[in-house]
Amino acid sequence: MHLLPFSLSLTLLLLLLSLSLAECRPDTFNKRQSHQIHPLRRQTGSAGTTTKVENLSCSSWQLAVETNNLRDWDVIPASCESYFGHYLLGHRYREDSSMVTKEAAQYARGLQLSGNGKDVWIFDIDETSLSNLPFYSKHGFGVEPISETLFDEWAAKGAAPPLPESLKLYKEVLSLGIKVVFLTGRTEEFREITALNLKRAGYYSWEKLILRKANEVTITALQYKSAERLKLTEQGYKIVGNIGDQWSDILGSPEGERTFKLPDPMYYIS
Amino acid sequence: MHLLPFSLSLTLLLLLLSLSLAECRPDTFNKRQSHQIHPLRRQTGSAGTTTKVENLSCSSWQLAVETNNLRDWDVIPASCESYFGHYLLGHRYREDSSMVTKEAAQYARGLQLSGNGKDVWIFDIDETSLSNLPFYSKHGFGVEPISETLFDEWAAKGAAPPLPESLKLYKEVLSLGIKVVFLTGRTEEFREITALNLKRAGYYSWEKLILRKANEVTITALQYKSAERLKLTEQGYKIVGNIGDQWSDILGSPEGERTFKLPDPMYYIS
C-alpha cells in the first residue's frame, strides 16, 4: 500500500530541495547567476564544457573519482558543491545510473543460469539500493565532512528512498530466478531498520542481508566485503553479478562473475 | 633538435583538424549550428547538461565506458561522433588526462623506493604515451570500425605525437629514479618504428620495450599484459605504477602497486 507514495518520494524530495536550496543558498548557487536560467536548473551546453573554479575542473575530478584514479579523498572540493548539486538533483545522475543498470539487466538476461537456486546477485545498500540523497543534499553533497553519528541518525529513520534504477534491476534479476544478497557496510545494530527501509523502498525479499559485525569494523570495506563474498562461494553460491557505488564494493577476489559501478561523487569508502 | 616542433605538433594538428572538419563535415558538425559559436569550439554550460541524441546520453555512455561498465563494444554510437569530436579536440580530454597524471605524479613522489634500480613504472603506448588522435580524428573518432591494416599504415609512419600529460609524468618518474617499461599490444614487427616514434615524441630512454610476439596475438590483451607483468616481477622488478587507457592495461594480477586509467572513448580492447 505504501509503495506508490514512497516511490514518488525521491522526485518530490528533489523538487522541494531545489526550491529550498535556491532560497537558502544564494551565495553558492547564484554566483554564476548570469549564466543560469534558474539556480538549480540545468545549464545549456555539451561535452566541450566544464565548470572550472580555482583552476579545478569539477568534471575531471568527477571522472577521476569514478574511474578509481583518485583514492582516499575526504570530501568533494568546496568549489564543486554547485556542480554536484546540479549533477545529483538534475537528470545526469539518473541517466548515468540508468546506463549502468540497463547494461547489468542486459547482461543478466543473457546468463546461462545453473537453475539450482544458488545463483546470486550482490547489491550494496547505500547509494546503490537506497539513496541517501535527501540526507546528503542537506550537507553540501559531500563537501562537508559527515560524522558517523549524523549519518546514523538519518539511517535510523529508515526513510531512504530507493535508487529507482537499482530497484528496477532488482526486480528484473529476481524475475530471472537469480537470488539477491544485500551486502552492506552498515553494522548489525542497523539490521532491523535497514530491513524495514528496504521493504518500504520496494525491496520485498532477499536470500541474505549481510551487515558488518562488531569485530569487522576495523578492517576496510574492501577486506570485509571480499571475505563475505568468499564465504558465499564456500557455501555453494555462484555470484553472477555484483553492483555497488564504491570500488571497494566490487574490487577484491572473488569479485563476482561481472561487476557494475554506479556513480557516487559524494563520498569515498576504502 | 626535433623535439620542440614535435611537441607542438599535437596542438597544430588539432587546430588544422578543427578547420578541416568544420569545412568537410557540415552535415555532422553543423546540425546544432544554432547552439554553437563555432562548429568545433566548445559550447557553454556545466554539469547539468548533456548531448542527447536518439534517447542516448553520450556523456552517460562515456562514463559507463570509462568505468568499465560497458565492455566489448565495437564502435562509439553514431549519434555521439560530434560529442566526442568536441571532447577530444577541446580542452576536456586534456584536463581529464591531466587530472590522472597529476595524481600519478603525486603518488610517485610519495613512494619509498628500494633504490636497487628495480623499481619500474609501466606505460602503455597507444593513447597513453603516444596519441593517435591525428589518425582517429580522420575516422570519426571511433565511430568507424578501424581495420588493422588501416591503423598499421598509420603506425608505420612513426608520426604519433606524445600525449603531453603522459610525457610529463614519464619525465617526472624518471627523475625520481624509477625505470620505465613500455608494454604495448603492438606486435614485434613494429619494434623499430615504435622505438623511433617514442624517441621523436620525447621518450628518449627506457628499461624495456615489450611488444607482442607472433604467438601472443590470439590471447587477449589482458592475458598478454598480465603475463608480461608477471615475468617482470619474476625478474625481480617491482612494478610501483602502471598507466594505460584500457582496463585491459591495468586489470589482471599482478596489476602493479597502483594503477591509473587514462580516458579513451575511441576504442575498446579486451
XYZ file of C-alpha atoms in Angstrom:
540
model
C 0.000 0.000 0.000
C 2.808 2.395 0.849
C 4.892 1.604 -2.231
C 3.377 4.113 -4.601
C 3.822 7.249 -2.456
C 7.279 6.017 -1.439
C 8.463 5.530 -4.985
C 7.414 9.083 -5.715
C 9.203 10.452 -2.709
C 12.638 10.877 -4.323
C 11.214 13.030 -7.090
C 9.213 15.146 -4.669
C 12.125 15.486 -2.289
C 14.403 16.639 -5.085
C 11.829 19.174 -6.187
C 11.477 20.542 -2.675
C 15.234 20.576 -2.232
C 15.659 22.513 -5.456
C 13.318 25.174 -4.160
C 14.766 25.323 -0.645
C 18.341 25.358 -1.894
C 17.540 28.118 -4.334
C 16.220 30.196 -1.469
C 18.685 29.333 1.285
C 21.983 29.299 -0.587
C 22.094 32.374 -2.771
C 25.830 32.751 -2.007
C 26.648 29.404 -3.588
C 24.045 28.901 -6.227
C 23.629 32.417 -7.532
C 27.221 33.363 -8.077
C 27.055 32.360 -11.705
C 23.568 33.808 -11.984
C 24.276 35.449 -15.297
C 24.809 32.064 -16.977
C 21.816 30.405 -15.364
C 18.153 30.223 -16.199
C 17.357 29.067 -12.673
C 19.751 28.335 -9.794
C 19.209 24.587 -9.960
C 18.011 24.216 -13.486
C 20.383 22.700 -15.965
C 22.548 24.987 -17.986
C 22.898 24.804 -21.751
C 25.875 23.158 -23.388
C 27.596 19.906 -24.288
C 30.735 17.844 -23.957
C 33.106 20.660 -24.694
C 32.209 22.359 -21.442
C 33.052 22.270 -17.766
C 32.564 24.217 -14.570
C 36.032 25.424 -13.715
C 36.645 27.125 -10.423
C 40.013 27.816 -8.845
C 41.730 26.028 -11.705
C 39.957 22.777 -10.862
C 37.742 21.105 -13.412
C 34.906 19.549 -11.404
C 34.039 17.211 -14.273
C 37.656 15.978 -14.479
C 37.654 15.457 -10.719
C 34.421 13.502 -11.055
C 35.760 11.294 -13.850
C 38.967 10.657 -11.884
C 36.910 9.635 -8.842
C 34.572 7.382 -10.812
C 37.480 5.616 -12.519
C 39.260 4.982 -9.198
C 42.166 7.244 -10.129
C 41.592 9.449 -7.083
C 41.505 7.470 -3.856
C 41.169 8.060 -0.129
C 39.725 11.545 -0.580
C 37.781 13.023 2.345
C 35.308 15.496 0.877
C 34.460 16.877 -2.553
C 36.307 20.096 -3.449
C 34.459 23.083 -1.963
C 34.383 24.785 -5.355
C 32.448 21.834 -6.798
C 29.439 21.954 -4.456
C 27.283 23.740 -7.015
C 28.491 21.455 -9.819
C 27.497 18.333 -7.899
C 24.260 19.918 -6.728
C 23.306 20.293 -10.366
C 24.584 16.822 -11.211
C 22.816 14.983 -8.406
C 19.499 16.832 -8.441
C 19.384 17.071 -12.216
C 18.883 14.357 -14.802
C 22.548 13.444 -15.256
C 22.816 11.297 -12.115
C 19.656 9.435 -13.135
C 20.893 8.917 -16.699
C 24.339 7.779 -15.608
C 22.781 5.285 -13.176
C 20.325 4.068 -15.765
C 23.078 3.371 -18.300
C 24.764 1.087 -15.760
C 21.676 -0.808 -14.592
C 20.381 -1.274 -18.136
C 23.706 -2.847 -19.083
C 23.520 -5.001 -15.954
C 19.987 -6.139 -16.822
C 21.033 -6.979 -20.367
C 23.965 -8.992 -19.028
C 21.639 -10.773 -16.542
C 19.174 -11.700 -19.282
C 21.989 -13.293 -21.274
C 23.196 -15.521 -18.433
C 23.064 -19.299 -18.542
C 21.875 -19.949 -15.004
C 22.526 -23.140 -13.087
C 18.884 -23.336 -12.005
C 19.914 -24.886 -8.686
C 18.830 -21.816 -6.697
C 22.414 -20.929 -5.882
C 22.875 -18.114 -8.416
C 23.056 -14.815 -6.539
C 23.439 -11.142 -7.381
C 25.032 -8.902 -4.765
C 23.569 -5.473 -4.163
C 25.325 -2.941 -1.969
C 22.837 -0.814 0.002
C 23.765 2.866 0.448
C 23.845 4.810 -2.844
C 23.117 1.517 -4.629
C 19.818 0.046 -3.432
C 18.848 3.003 -1.242
C 19.567 6.653 -1.941
C 20.738 8.931 0.864
C 20.487 11.972 -1.367
C 17.790 13.556 0.856
C 20.412 13.471 3.639
C 23.495 14.489 1.650
C 21.705 17.316 -0.118
C 21.332 18.943 3.305
C 25.064 18.613 3.892
C 26.599 20.068 0.766
C 26.505 16.904 -1.363
C 29.761 15.646 0.141
C 31.506 18.987 0.645
C 31.002 18.730 4.434
C 32.769 16.038 6.436
C 29.920 13.809 7.682
C 30.234 12.372 11.189
C 29.177 8.770 11.687
C 26.681 9.914 14.352
C 24.997 12.286 11.929
C 24.620 9.636 9.240
C 23.456 7.043 11.793
C 20.662 9.385 12.901
C 19.476 9.561 9.308
C 19.831 5.791 8.743
C 17.880 5.110 11.953
C 14.846 6.774 10.397
C 14.652 4.052 7.751
C 13.393 6.664 5.347
C 15.822 6.400 2.431
C 14.068 6.114 -0.935
C 15.206 3.524 -3.445
C 17.624 4.355 -6.213
C 14.952 3.886 -8.904
C 17.308 2.294 -11.441
C 18.571 -0.284 -8.931
C 15.051 -1.187 -7.841
C 14.226 -1.905 -11.469
C 17.333 -4.084 -11.808
C 16.468 -5.877 -8.551
C 13.030 -6.785 -9.875
C 14.437 -7.993 -13.191
C 17.147 -10.054 -11.502
C 14.567 -11.743 -9.252
C 12.257 -12.427 -12.198
C 15.100 -14.296 -13.905
C 15.426 -16.662 -10.936
C 18.559 -15.083 -9.509
C 18.539 -14.596 -5.741
C 19.554 -11.316 -4.185
C 22.114 -10.831 -1.430
C 22.391 -7.408 0.180
C 25.939 -6.792 1.393
C 26.414 -3.567 3.322
C 28.980 -1.782 5.429
C 26.220 -0.857 7.879
C 26.663 -2.610 11.231
C 24.432 -5.306 12.761
C 22.673 -2.843 15.072
C 21.007 -1.438 11.958
C 19.647 -4.810 10.802
C 16.030 -4.232 11.731
C 15.687 -0.673 10.468
C 17.638 -1.480 7.301
C 15.351 -4.427 6.549
C 12.336 -2.190 7.165
C 13.761 0.551 4.945
C 14.493 -1.930 2.156
C 10.908 -3.237 2.281
C 9.457 0.259 2.389
C 11.524 1.105 -0.663
C 10.209 -1.879 -2.612
C 12.894 -4.497 -1.997
C 10.466 -7.026 -0.587
C 12.621 -10.155 -0.304
C 16.183 -11.417 -0.262
C 18.274 -14.513 0.232
C 20.622 -12.826 2.699
C 21.107 -9.441 4.293
C 24.736 -9.273 5.380
C 25.777 -6.498 7.767
C 29.116 -5.800 9.365
C 29.758 -7.461 12.713
C 31.282 -5.602 15.643
C 34.660 -7.309 15.098
C 34.696 -6.316 11.423
C 34.647 -2.553 11.866
C 38.438 -2.238 11.961
C 39.048 -3.815 8.554
C 38.436 -1.963 5.300
C 35.175 -2.331 3.413
C 37.157 -3.985 0.619
C 38.524 -6.632 3.000
C 35.178 -7.172 4.742
C 33.181 -7.442 1.531
C 35.711 -9.693 -0.231
C 35.682 -12.015 2.801
C 31.880 -12.147 2.802
C 31.811 -12.929 -0.915
C 34.339 -15.710 -0.330
C 32.054 -17.166 2.376
C 29.159 -17.125 -0.097
C 31.137 -19.069 -2.695
C 32.228 -21.507 0.011
C 28.534 -22.002 0.823
C 27.998 -23.053 -2.791
C 26.641 -19.801 -4.147
C 27.679 -18.554 -7.562
C 27.947 -14.753 -7.606
C 26.763 -13.986 -11.129
C 26.672 -10.219 -10.622
C 27.767 -7.578 -8.142
C 26.722 -3.929 -8.117
C 27.859 -1.067 -5.913
C 28.706 2.617 -5.911
C 32.165 2.219 -4.348
C 35.175 0.494 -5.862
C 35.504 -1.285 -2.503
C 32.157 -2.970 -3.313
C 33.462 -4.573 -6.478
C 37.229 -4.987 -6.169
C 38.865 -7.858 -4.251
C 38.638 -11.544 -5.129
C 36.106 -13.094 -5.545
C 34.549 -10.056 -7.204
C 31.695 -11.931 -8.838
C 31.363 -13.000 -12.482
C 30.777 -9.412 -13.500
C 30.762 -6.150 -11.575
C 28.924 -2.871 -12.085
C 29.945 0.511 -10.703
C 27.214 3.062 -10.057
C 28.150 6.744 -9.887
C 28.785 8.318 -6.491
C 30.730 11.557 -6.294
C 29.692 12.244 -2.670
C 31.999 10.073 -0.579
C 34.802 7.544 -0.703
C 34.986 4.281 1.242
C 38.195 2.245 1.107
C 66.652 19.255 -32.187
C 63.371 17.864 -33.448
C 61.701 17.772 -30.026
C 60.378 21.299 -29.945
C 58.474 21.241 -33.231
C 57.253 17.719 -32.434
C 55.866 18.654 -29.061
C 53.941 21.448 -30.725
C 52.595 19.175 -33.411
C 49.550 17.912 -31.482
C 48.299 21.440 -30.923
C 48.861 22.397 -34.536
C 47.305 19.213 -35.810
C 44.221 19.729 -33.712
C 43.940 23.280 -34.965
C 44.193 22.149 -38.573
C 41.739 19.333 -37.941
C 39.257 21.737 -36.422
C 39.386 23.827 -39.559
C 39.253 20.922 -41.989
C 36.457 19.181 -40.104
C 34.440 22.345 -39.982
C 34.737 22.587 -43.749
C 34.405 18.942 -44.719
C 31.689 17.722 -42.369
C 28.927 20.289 -42.364
C 26.338 17.519 -42.152
C 27.666 16.296 -38.828
C 29.090 19.332 -37.159
C 26.685 21.993 -38.214
C 23.426 20.332 -37.351
C 23.264 22.064 -33.994
C 24.601 25.259 -35.541
C 22.141 27.448 -33.657
C 23.683 26.498 -30.310
C 27.268 26.846 -31.446
C 29.701 29.703 -31.656
C 31.918 27.705 -33.992
C 31.457 24.108 -35.181
C 34.337 22.792 -33.100
C 34.535 25.418 -30.442
C 33.301 24.481 -27.004
C 29.748 25.268 -26.113
C 28.693 26.997 -22.899
C 27.299 25.072 -19.951
C 28.076 22.853 -16.983
C 27.377 19.547 -15.259
C 23.632 19.726 -15.627
C 23.947 19.268 -19.371
C 24.345 16.565 -21.929
C 24.181 15.969 -25.641
C 21.235 13.657 -26.035
C 20.523 12.194 -29.427
C 18.170 9.313 -30.157
C 17.474 8.870 -26.456
C 21.144 8.153 -25.764
C 23.109 10.355 -23.420
C 26.628 10.462 -24.859
C 28.070 11.594 -21.530
C 26.434 8.647 -19.736
C 27.789 6.318 -22.393
C 31.239 7.845 -21.896
C 31.120 7.450 -18.102
C 29.919 3.853 -18.438
C 32.816 3.108 -20.801
C 35.431 4.793 -18.628
C 34.236 2.923 -15.520
C 34.330 -0.452 -17.313
C 30.581 -0.900 -17.070
C 30.259 -1.192 -20.847
C 32.539 -3.841 -22.292
C 33.352 -5.420 -25.633
C 31.804 -2.599 -27.624
C 32.851 -2.189 -31.250
C 32.418 1.477 -32.136
C 31.114 4.609 -30.453
C 27.406 5.302 -31.061
C 26.999 7.126 -34.385
C 24.968 9.861 -32.695
C 27.941 10.649 -30.422
C 30.502 11.463 -33.130
C 30.053 15.202 -32.692
C 30.060 14.894 -28.885
C 33.395 13.066 -28.906
C 34.791 15.360 -31.583
C 34.235 18.238 -29.189
C 35.522 16.243 -26.240
C 38.729 15.043 -27.868
C 39.679 18.194 -29.750
C 38.575 20.505 -26.961
C 40.109 21.075 -23.536
C 38.150 18.371 -21.687
C 40.271 15.442 -22.889
C 43.411 17.344 -21.897
C 42.003 18.247 -18.472
C 40.756 14.732 -17.785
C 44.164 13.306 -18.719
C 45.967 15.889 -16.647
C 43.921 15.097 -13.542
C 45.052 11.462 -13.812
C 48.739 12.078 -14.494
C 48.999 14.738 -11.780
C 47.592 12.252 -9.276
C 50.036 9.655 -10.590
C 52.968 12.063 -10.216
C 51.928 12.932 -6.674
C 51.703 9.233 -5.820
C 55.134 8.631 -7.390
C 56.725 11.449 -5.382
C 55.399 9.886 -2.168
C 56.878 6.439 -2.851
C 59.556 4.851 -0.687
C 61.731 3.422 -3.424
C 64.003 0.430 -2.979
C 66.880 2.259 -4.660
C 68.126 -1.021 -6.154
C 67.274 0.012 -9.708
C 64.448 -2.499 -9.898
C 61.529 -0.115 -9.354
C 59.619 0.210 -12.615
C 56.599 2.090 -13.916
C 54.681 0.563 -16.791
C 53.452 2.791 -19.594
C 51.114 1.527 -22.250
C 51.831 3.114 -25.656
C 48.770 3.908 -27.819
C 46.516 6.588 -26.300
C 48.797 6.576 -23.249
C 52.353 7.503 -24.240
C 51.541 8.309 -27.857
C 48.354 9.875 -29.167
C 46.736 8.543 -32.328
C 44.217 11.358 -32.341
C 45.513 12.699 -35.689
C 44.559 9.299 -37.133
C 41.255 8.736 -35.314
C 40.038 12.257 -35.969
C 40.073 11.368 -39.674
C 37.944 8.305 -38.966
C 35.071 9.669 -36.917
C 36.779 9.454 -33.513
C 35.835 5.798 -33.117
C 32.508 5.831 -34.935
C 34.036 3.955 -37.890
C 35.233 0.375 -37.482
C 39.006 0.620 -37.972
C 40.710 -2.199 -39.841
C 44.038 -3.410 -38.511
C 45.622 -2.635 -41.903
C 44.478 0.970 -41.775
C 45.870 1.515 -38.279
C 49.096 -0.307 -39.144
C 49.654 2.082 -42.064
C 49.378 4.993 -39.645
C 51.594 3.337 -37.017
C 54.220 2.578 -39.675
C 54.717 6.314 -40.174
C 56.025 6.666 -36.626
C 54.411 10.091 -36.544
C 52.201 9.912 -33.454
C 52.689 12.876 -31.127
C 53.051 12.316 -27.387
C 50.106 12.561 -25.042
C 51.522 15.715 -23.381
C 50.361 14.768 -19.865
C 51.950 11.313 -20.054
C 55.236 12.733 -21.340
C 55.347 14.993 -18.296
C 54.657 12.040 -15.990
C 57.341 9.994 -17.792
C 59.923 12.704 -17.143
C 58.935 13.014 -13.503
C 59.000 9.259 -12.946
C 62.485 9.024 -14.460
C 63.727 11.944 -12.368
C 62.661 10.069 -9.232
C 64.863 7.104 -10.163
C 62.043 4.862 -11.328
C 62.709 2.983 -14.564
C 60.185 2.917 -17.363
C 58.865 -0.169 -19.117
C 56.740 0.297 -22.234
C 54.246 -2.539 -22.575
C 52.219 -2.466 -25.777
C 49.799 -4.592 -27.741
C 51.677 -3.624 -30.925
C 53.456 -6.593 -32.458
C 57.227 -7.173 -32.744
C 57.317 -6.137 -36.416
C 56.650 -2.569 -35.202
C 59.577 -2.533 -32.763
C 61.874 -0.293 -34.775
C 59.296 2.283 -35.856
C 57.707 2.335 -32.397
C 61.084 2.989 -30.764
C 61.729 5.749 -33.294
C 58.291 7.259 -32.703
C 58.772 7.183 -28.926
C 62.122 8.977 -29.255
C 60.715 11.529 -31.677
C 57.928 12.193 -29.194
C 60.377 12.829 -26.353
C 60.536 9.414 -24.669
C 64.293 9.154 -25.006
C 65.086 6.073 -22.909
C 63.555 3.007 -21.288
C 64.421 -0.132 -19.393
C 62.342 -2.367 -21.644
C 60.098 -2.034 -24.659
C 57.826 -5.070 -24.645
C 55.847 -5.862 -27.787
C 53.546 -8.732 -28.557
C 55.147 -11.801 -30.115
C 53.578 -13.636 -33.052
C 52.358 -16.445 -30.769
C 50.680 -13.967 -28.424
C 48.236 -12.464 -30.875
C 45.483 -14.982 -30.136
C 45.277 -14.248 -26.407
C 43.553 -11.148 -25.043
C 45.498 -8.015 -24.208
C 44.574 -8.568 -20.568
C 46.113 -12.055 -20.601
C 49.195 -10.962 -22.561
C 49.880 -7.911 -20.406
C 49.263 -9.706 -17.094
C 51.678 -12.442 -18.168
C 54.332 -9.876 -19.123
C 53.947 -8.111 -15.768
C 54.322 -11.456 -14.021
C 57.571 -12.057 -15.940
C 58.837 -8.655 -14.775
C 58.165 -9.459 -11.121
C 59.836 -12.851 -11.606
C 62.871 -10.966 -12.945
C 62.998 -9.060 -9.647
C 61.300 -5.871 -10.771
C 58.842 -4.126 -8.508
C 56.021 -2.541 -10.513
C 55.348 0.595 -8.490
C 52.947 2.110 -11.014
C 51.044 1.169 -14.167
C 49.239 3.548 -16.510
C 47.073 2.836 -19.531
C 43.951 3.929 -21.364
C 42.313 0.483 -21.451
C 41.082 -1.551 -18.496
C 42.982 -4.458 -20.049
C 46.174 -2.463 -19.365
C 45.581 -2.330 -15.637
C 43.413 -5.304 -14.643
C 44.816 -8.821 -14.119
C 47.281 -9.850 -11.438
C 49.943 -8.591 -10.904
C 48.442 -5.179 -11.710
C 51.231 -3.152 -10.133
C 51.229 -1.384 -6.761
C 48.860 1.240 -8.130
C 47.125 1.666 -11.452
C 45.971 4.711 -13.401
C 43.311 4.795 -16.104
C 43.562 7.481 -18.766
C 40.422 8.422 -20.704
C 39.804 6.818 -24.076
C 36.315 6.847 -25.534
C 37.508 5.840 -29.020
C 38.006 2.079 -28.854
C 37.824 -0.944 -26.594
C 40.468 -3.646 -26.248
C 39.680 -6.726 -24.164
